[in-house]
Amino acid sequence: MEKTFLMVKPDGVQRNLIGEIVSRFEKKGFQLVGAKLMSIPQELAEKHYGEHKERPFFGELVEFITSGPVFAMVWEGENVIATARTMMGATNPKDSLPGTIRGDFAATVGKNIIHGSDSPESAEREIGLFFKEEELVSYSKLIAEWIY
Ligand code: DAT
Ligand code: MG
C-alpha cells in the first residue's frame, strides 16, 4: 500500500491544528503508520528542503521549519500521496480552495501549516529522512473492508 510523509509545520502546531489535521486524514480513510512530535535539526531541514536550495526563500524556509516543534507523520492508503496533496490545497494559500487544509487555515505561503510529499520518489526519500524502519507500524483494521 502507498505511503506518504505528512508534517504539521511549526505554525500548525502552535495554532493547535494537530488534531484537526490528523482527524481529516483519519476520516478520509487513510491509516496512520507512524507519528512523532519533534524539533527538526538544521541539517535535516536543509536536506528535507534540498530541492529549494537555490531559491531566494530557502533561508527563511529553513529558519521557519526549525523555529518550533513539528508533528511528523507517515500515512498509508490507496493513492495517499496525490490525495493528501489535494486535501492540503495549493502551496500558496491565496490559491488554495476552501475545504482544503491550507484553504481553511492558512493565509500566507510562508506559513502554510502542512507539508506533504509530492511524488512517490519524494515520499520514499522523506519517510527515510524522518523515520527509522522500526518506527513505522504495520497493522490492519477491520474497517479497511468498508473502504477498499
Ligand atoms: P509545497 O509545500 O506545496 O510542496 P514547495 O515544495 O514548492 O511547496 O515549497 C516548499 C515550501 O516553501 C512551501 O510550503 C512554502 C515555501 N515557499 C514556496 N514558495 C515560496 C515563495 N515563493 N515564497 C516563500 N516561501 C515559499
Ligand atoms: Mg514540496
PDB file of C-alpha atoms and ligand atoms in Angstrom:
ATOM      1  CA  MET A   1       0.000   0.000   0.000  1.00  0.00           C
ATOM      2  CA  GLU A   2       1.227   3.502  -0.854  1.00  0.00           C
ATOM      3  CA  LYS A   3       2.752   5.632   1.926  1.00  0.00           C
ATOM      4  CA  THR A   4       3.354   9.362   2.209  1.00  0.00           C
ATOM      5  CA  PHE A   5       5.137  11.722   4.564  1.00  0.00           C
ATOM      6  CA  LEU A   6       2.997  14.488   6.057  1.00  0.00           C
ATOM      7  CA  MET A   7       4.062  17.054   8.626  1.00  0.00           C
ATOM      8  CA  VAL A   8       2.213  19.680  10.623  1.00  0.00           C
ATOM      9  CA  LYS A   9       4.608  22.631  10.433  1.00  0.00           C
ATOM     10  CA  PRO A  10       5.539  24.806  13.455  1.00  0.00           C
ATOM     11  CA  ASP A  11       2.668  27.244  12.734  1.00  0.00           C
ATOM     12  CA  GLY A  12       0.144  24.389  12.682  1.00  0.00           C
ATOM     13  CA  VAL A  13       1.448  23.038  15.999  1.00  0.00           C
ATOM     14  CA  GLN A  14       1.323  26.497  17.624  1.00  0.00           C
ATOM     15  CA  ARG A  15      -2.203  27.030  16.302  1.00  0.00           C
ATOM     16  CA  ASN A  16      -3.429  23.745  17.824  1.00  0.00           C
ATOM     17  CA  LEU A  17      -4.200  22.157  14.469  1.00  0.00           C
ATOM     18  CA  ILE A  18      -2.559  18.731  15.006  1.00  0.00           C
ATOM     19  CA  GLY A  19      -5.847  17.091  15.997  1.00  0.00           C
ATOM     20  CA  GLU A  20      -7.836  18.747  13.206  1.00  0.00           C
ATOM     21  CA  ILE A  21      -5.323  17.643  10.583  1.00  0.00           C
ATOM     22  CA  VAL A  22      -4.972  14.069  11.881  1.00  0.00           C
ATOM     23  CA  SER A  23      -8.752  13.854  12.005  1.00  0.00           C
ATOM     24  CA  ARG A  24      -9.156  14.835   8.349  1.00  0.00           C
ATOM     25  CA  PHE A  25      -6.861  12.076   7.136  1.00  0.00           C
ATOM     26  CA  GLU A  26      -8.404   9.510   9.505  1.00  0.00           C
ATOM     27  CA  LYS A  27     -11.918  10.354   8.346  1.00  0.00           C
ATOM     28  CA  LYS A  28     -10.865  10.145   4.719  1.00  0.00           C
ATOM     29  CA  GLY A  29      -9.967   6.500   5.332  1.00  0.00           C
ATOM     30  CA  PHE A  30      -6.179   6.700   5.441  1.00  0.00           C
ATOM     31  CA  GLN A  31      -4.215   4.856   8.101  1.00  0.00           C
ATOM     32  CA  LEU A  32      -1.591   6.367  10.395  1.00  0.00           C
ATOM     33  CA  VAL A  33       1.515   4.169  10.477  1.00  0.00           C
ATOM     34  CA  GLY A  34       3.986   6.468  12.254  1.00  0.00           C
ATOM     35  CA  ALA A  35       3.979   9.807  14.076  1.00  0.00           C
ATOM     36  CA  LYS A  36       6.147  11.922  16.357  1.00  0.00           C
ATOM     37  CA  LEU A  37       6.394  15.424  17.758  1.00  0.00           C
ATOM     38  CA  MET A  38       9.940  16.629  17.158  1.00  0.00           C
ATOM     39  CA  SER A  39      12.236  19.578  16.630  1.00  0.00           C
ATOM     40  CA  ILE A  40      13.969  19.464  13.262  1.00  0.00           C
ATOM     41  CA  PRO A  41      17.752  19.864  13.425  1.00  0.00           C
ATOM     42  CA  GLN A  42      19.216  22.421  10.982  1.00  0.00           C
ATOM     43  CA  GLU A  43      20.929  19.721   8.915  1.00  0.00           C
ATOM     44  CA  LEU A  44      17.744  17.682   8.476  1.00  0.00           C
ATOM     45  CA  ALA A  45      15.812  20.838   7.492  1.00  0.00           C
ATOM     46  CA  GLU A  46      18.381  21.638   4.800  1.00  0.00           C
ATOM     47  CA  LYS A  47      18.235  18.062   3.490  1.00  0.00           C
ATOM     48  CA  HIS A  48      14.452  17.921   3.554  1.00  0.00           C
ATOM     49  CA  TYR A  49      14.143  21.154   1.564  1.00  0.00           C
ATOM     50  CA  GLY A  50      17.274  20.471  -0.543  1.00  0.00           C
ATOM     51  CA  GLU A  51      15.370  20.909  -3.825  1.00  0.00           C
ATOM     52  CA  HIS A  52      14.814  24.580  -2.884  1.00  0.00           C
ATOM     53  CA  LYS A  53      18.476  25.321  -2.002  1.00  0.00           C
ATOM     54  CA  GLU A  54      18.885  27.910  -4.752  1.00  0.00           C
ATOM     55  CA  ARG A  55      15.543  29.657  -4.159  1.00  0.00           C
ATOM     56  CA  PRO A  56      15.612  33.128  -2.543  1.00  0.00           C
ATOM     57  CA  PHE A  57      13.318  31.960   0.274  1.00  0.00           C
ATOM     58  CA  PHE A  58      15.472  28.937   1.256  1.00  0.00           C
ATOM     59  CA  GLY A  59      16.996  30.613   4.331  1.00  0.00           C
ATOM     60  CA  GLU A  60      13.623  31.751   5.628  1.00  0.00           C
ATOM     61  CA  LEU A  61      12.117  28.344   4.920  1.00  0.00           C
ATOM     62  CA  VAL A  62      14.778  26.505   6.935  1.00  0.00           C
ATOM     63  CA  GLU A  63      14.554  29.076   9.727  1.00  0.00           C
ATOM     64  CA  PHE A  64      10.780  28.668   9.865  1.00  0.00           C
ATOM     65  CA  ILE A  65      10.699  24.862   9.832  1.00  0.00           C
ATOM     66  CA  THR A  66      13.262  24.769  12.682  1.00  0.00           C
ATOM     67  CA  SER A  67      11.515  27.526  14.687  1.00  0.00           C
ATOM     68  CA  GLY A  68       9.393  25.173  16.812  1.00  0.00           C
ATOM     69  CA  PRO A  69       8.206  21.585  17.067  1.00  0.00           C
ATOM     70  CA  VAL A  70       6.604  19.853  14.101  1.00  0.00           C
ATOM     71  CA  PHE A  71       4.346  16.802  14.030  1.00  0.00           C
ATOM     72  CA  ALA A  72       5.830  14.322  11.549  1.00  0.00           C
ATOM     73  CA  MET A  73       3.637  11.515  10.233  1.00  0.00           C
ATOM     74  CA  VAL A  74       3.539   8.630   7.801  1.00  0.00           C
ATOM     75  CA  TRP A  75       0.125   7.781   6.315  1.00  0.00           C
ATOM     76  CA  GLU A  76      -0.849   4.801   4.229  1.00  0.00           C
ATOM     77  CA  GLY A  77      -3.623   4.212   1.689  1.00  0.00           C
ATOM     78  CA  GLU A  78      -4.557   3.919  -1.939  1.00  0.00           C
ATOM     79  CA  ASN A  79      -3.284   6.997  -3.823  1.00  0.00           C
ATOM     80  CA  VAL A  80      -2.470   8.649  -0.491  1.00  0.00           C
ATOM     81  CA  ILE A  81       0.361  10.767  -1.964  1.00  0.00           C
ATOM     82  CA  ALA A  82      -1.740  12.610  -4.533  1.00  0.00           C
ATOM     83  CA  THR A  83      -4.915  12.630  -2.425  1.00  0.00           C
ATOM     84  CA  ALA A  84      -3.129  14.156   0.564  1.00  0.00           C
ATOM     85  CA  ARG A  85      -1.781  16.914  -1.728  1.00  0.00           C
ATOM     86  CA  THR A  86      -5.347  17.609  -2.869  1.00  0.00           C
ATOM     87  CA  MET A  87      -6.556  17.699   0.745  1.00  0.00           C
ATOM     88  CA  MET A  88      -3.703  20.097   1.649  1.00  0.00           C
ATOM     89  CA  GLY A  89      -4.579  22.591  -1.104  1.00  0.00           C
ATOM     90  CA  ALA A  90      -2.320  24.795  -3.211  1.00  0.00           C
ATOM     91  CA  THR A  91       1.084  25.816  -1.830  1.00  0.00           C
ATOM     92  CA  ASN A  92       0.078  29.476  -1.745  1.00  0.00           C
ATOM     93  CA  PRO A  93      -2.998  29.881   0.474  1.00  0.00           C
ATOM     94  CA  LYS A  94      -4.224  32.696  -1.773  1.00  0.00           C
ATOM     95  CA  ASP A  95      -4.945  29.952  -4.331  1.00  0.00           C
ATOM     96  CA  SER A  96      -5.992  27.089  -2.050  1.00  0.00           C
ATOM     97  CA  LEU A  97      -9.700  26.373  -2.040  1.00  0.00           C
ATOM     98  CA  PRO A  98     -11.970  26.338   0.991  1.00  0.00           C
ATOM     99  CA  GLY A  99     -12.322  22.769   2.208  1.00  0.00           C
ATOM    100  CA  THR A 100      -8.593  22.159   1.891  1.00  0.00           C
ATOM    101  CA  ILE A 101      -6.296  22.421   4.916  1.00  0.00           C
ATOM    102  CA  ARG A 102      -4.405  25.435   3.585  1.00  0.00           C
ATOM    103  CA  GLY A 103      -7.627  26.929   2.177  1.00  0.00           C
ATOM    104  CA  ASP A 104      -9.299  26.702   5.561  1.00  0.00           C
ATOM    105  CA  PHE A 105      -6.443  27.596   7.927  1.00  0.00           C
ATOM    106  CA  ALA A 106      -3.559  29.380   6.186  1.00  0.00           C
ATOM    107  CA  ALA A 107      -3.182  32.947   4.945  1.00  0.00           C
ATOM    108  CA  THR A 108       0.399  33.213   3.630  1.00  0.00           C
ATOM    109  CA  VAL A 109       2.773  30.978   1.658  1.00  0.00           C
ATOM    110  CA  GLY A 110       5.498  31.294   4.297  1.00  0.00           C
ATOM    111  CA  LYS A 111       3.217  29.825   6.991  1.00  0.00           C
ATOM    112  CA  ASN A 112       1.089  27.268   5.193  1.00  0.00           C
ATOM    113  CA  ILE A 113       0.511  24.785   8.043  1.00  0.00           C
ATOM    114  CA  ILE A 114       1.354  21.449   6.430  1.00  0.00           C
ATOM    115  CA  HIS A 115       3.954  19.630   4.350  1.00  0.00           C
ATOM    116  CA  GLY A 116       3.169  16.630   2.145  1.00  0.00           C
ATOM    117  CA  SER A 117       5.348  14.598  -0.222  1.00  0.00           C
ATOM    118  CA  ASP A 118       4.669  15.465  -3.862  1.00  0.00           C
ATOM    119  CA  SER A 119       5.625  12.168  -5.585  1.00  0.00           C
ATOM    120  CA  PRO A 120       6.429   8.515  -4.824  1.00  0.00           C
ATOM    121  CA  GLU A 121      10.154   9.387  -5.001  1.00  0.00           C
ATOM    122  CA  SER A 122       9.896  12.255  -2.514  1.00  0.00           C
ATOM    123  CA  ALA A 123       7.655  10.186  -0.228  1.00  0.00           C
ATOM    124  CA  GLU A 124      10.273   7.452  -0.030  1.00  0.00           C
ATOM    125  CA  ARG A 125      13.069   9.963   0.474  1.00  0.00           C
ATOM    126  CA  GLU A 126      11.250  11.988   3.150  1.00  0.00           C
ATOM    127  CA  ILE A 127       9.976   8.955   5.080  1.00  0.00           C
ATOM    128  CA  GLY A 128      13.595   7.753   5.153  1.00  0.00           C
ATOM    129  CA  LEU A 129      14.856  11.132   6.364  1.00  0.00           C
ATOM    130  CA  PHE A 130      12.401  11.378   9.252  1.00  0.00           C
ATOM    131  CA  PHE A 131      11.646   7.804  10.335  1.00  0.00           C
ATOM    132  CA  LYS A 132      13.576   4.663  11.116  1.00  0.00           C
ATOM    133  CA  GLU A 133      12.001   1.495   9.780  1.00  0.00           C
ATOM    134  CA  GLU A 134      11.189   0.292  13.302  1.00  0.00           C
ATOM    135  CA  GLU A 135       9.194   3.483  13.985  1.00  0.00           C
ATOM    136  CA  LEU A 136       6.624   2.519  11.332  1.00  0.00           C
ATOM    137  CA  VAL A 137       3.855   0.190  12.424  1.00  0.00           C
ATOM    138  CA  SER A 138       2.261  -2.299  10.077  1.00  0.00           C
ATOM    139  CA  TYR A 139      -1.245  -3.327  11.144  1.00  0.00           C
ATOM    140  CA  SER A 140      -4.668  -3.970   9.694  1.00  0.00           C
ATOM    141  CA  LYS A 141      -8.044  -2.538  10.619  1.00  0.00           C
ATOM    142  CA  LEU A 142     -11.377  -4.292  10.074  1.00  0.00           C
ATOM    143  CA  ILE A 143     -12.829  -1.049   8.700  1.00  0.00           C
ATOM    144  CA  ALA A 144     -10.484  -1.321   5.697  1.00  0.00           C
ATOM    145  CA  GLU A 145     -13.042  -3.729   4.204  1.00  0.00           C
ATOM    146  CA  TRP A 146     -15.507  -0.844   4.087  1.00  0.00           C
ATOM    147  CA  ILE A 147     -13.026   1.475   2.349  1.00  0.00           C
ATOM    148  CA  TYR A 148     -11.446  -0.850  -0.229  1.00  0.00           C
TER     149      TYR A 148
HETATM  150  P1  DAT B   1       4.722  22.510  -1.147  1.00  0.00           P
HETATM  151  O1  DAT B   1       4.940  22.739   0.336  1.00  0.00           O
HETATM  152  O2  DAT B   1       3.281  22.740  -1.534  1.00  0.00           O
HETATM  153  O3  DAT B   1       5.260  21.184  -1.628  1.00  0.00           O
HETATM  154  P2  DAT B   1       7.050  23.711  -2.420  1.00  0.00           P
HETATM  155  O4  DAT B   1       7.711  22.382  -2.318  1.00  0.00           O
HETATM  156  O5  DAT B   1       7.043  24.385  -3.755  1.00  0.00           O
HETATM  157  O6  DAT B   1       5.534  23.647  -1.919  1.00  0.00           O
HETATM  158  O7  DAT B   1       7.717  24.723  -1.396  1.00  0.00           O
HETATM  159  C1  DAT B   1       8.064  24.300  -0.091  1.00  0.00           C
HETATM  160  C2  DAT B   1       7.680  25.376   0.877  1.00  0.00           C
HETATM  161  O8  DAT B   1       8.457  26.531   0.629  1.00  0.00           O
HETATM  162  C3  DAT B   1       6.230  25.846   0.787  1.00  0.00           C
HETATM  163  O9  DAT B   1       5.346  25.030   1.506  1.00  0.00           O
HETATM  164  C4  DAT B   1       6.328  27.216   1.357  1.00  0.00           C
HETATM  165  C5  DAT B   1       7.680  27.696   0.916  1.00  0.00           C
HETATM  166  N1  DAT B   1       7.584  28.502  -0.299  1.00  0.00           N
HETATM  167  C6  DAT B   1       7.314  28.056  -1.540  1.00  0.00           C
HETATM  168  N2  DAT B   1       7.293  29.058  -2.434  1.00  0.00           N
HETATM  169  C7  DAT B   1       7.561  30.183  -1.726  1.00  0.00           C
HETATM  170  C8  DAT B   1       7.681  31.554  -2.045  1.00  0.00           C
HETATM  171  N3  DAT B   1       7.512  31.992  -3.292  1.00  0.00           N
HETATM  172  N4  DAT B   1       7.957  32.420  -1.040  1.00  0.00           N
HETATM  173  C9  DAT B   1       8.132  31.990   0.228  1.00  0.00           C
HETATM  174  N5  DAT B   1       8.036  30.714   0.599  1.00  0.00           N
HETATM  175  C10 DAT B   1       7.740  29.827  -0.352  1.00  0.00           C
HETATM  176 MG    MG B   2       7.163  20.475  -1.882  1.00  0.00          MG
END
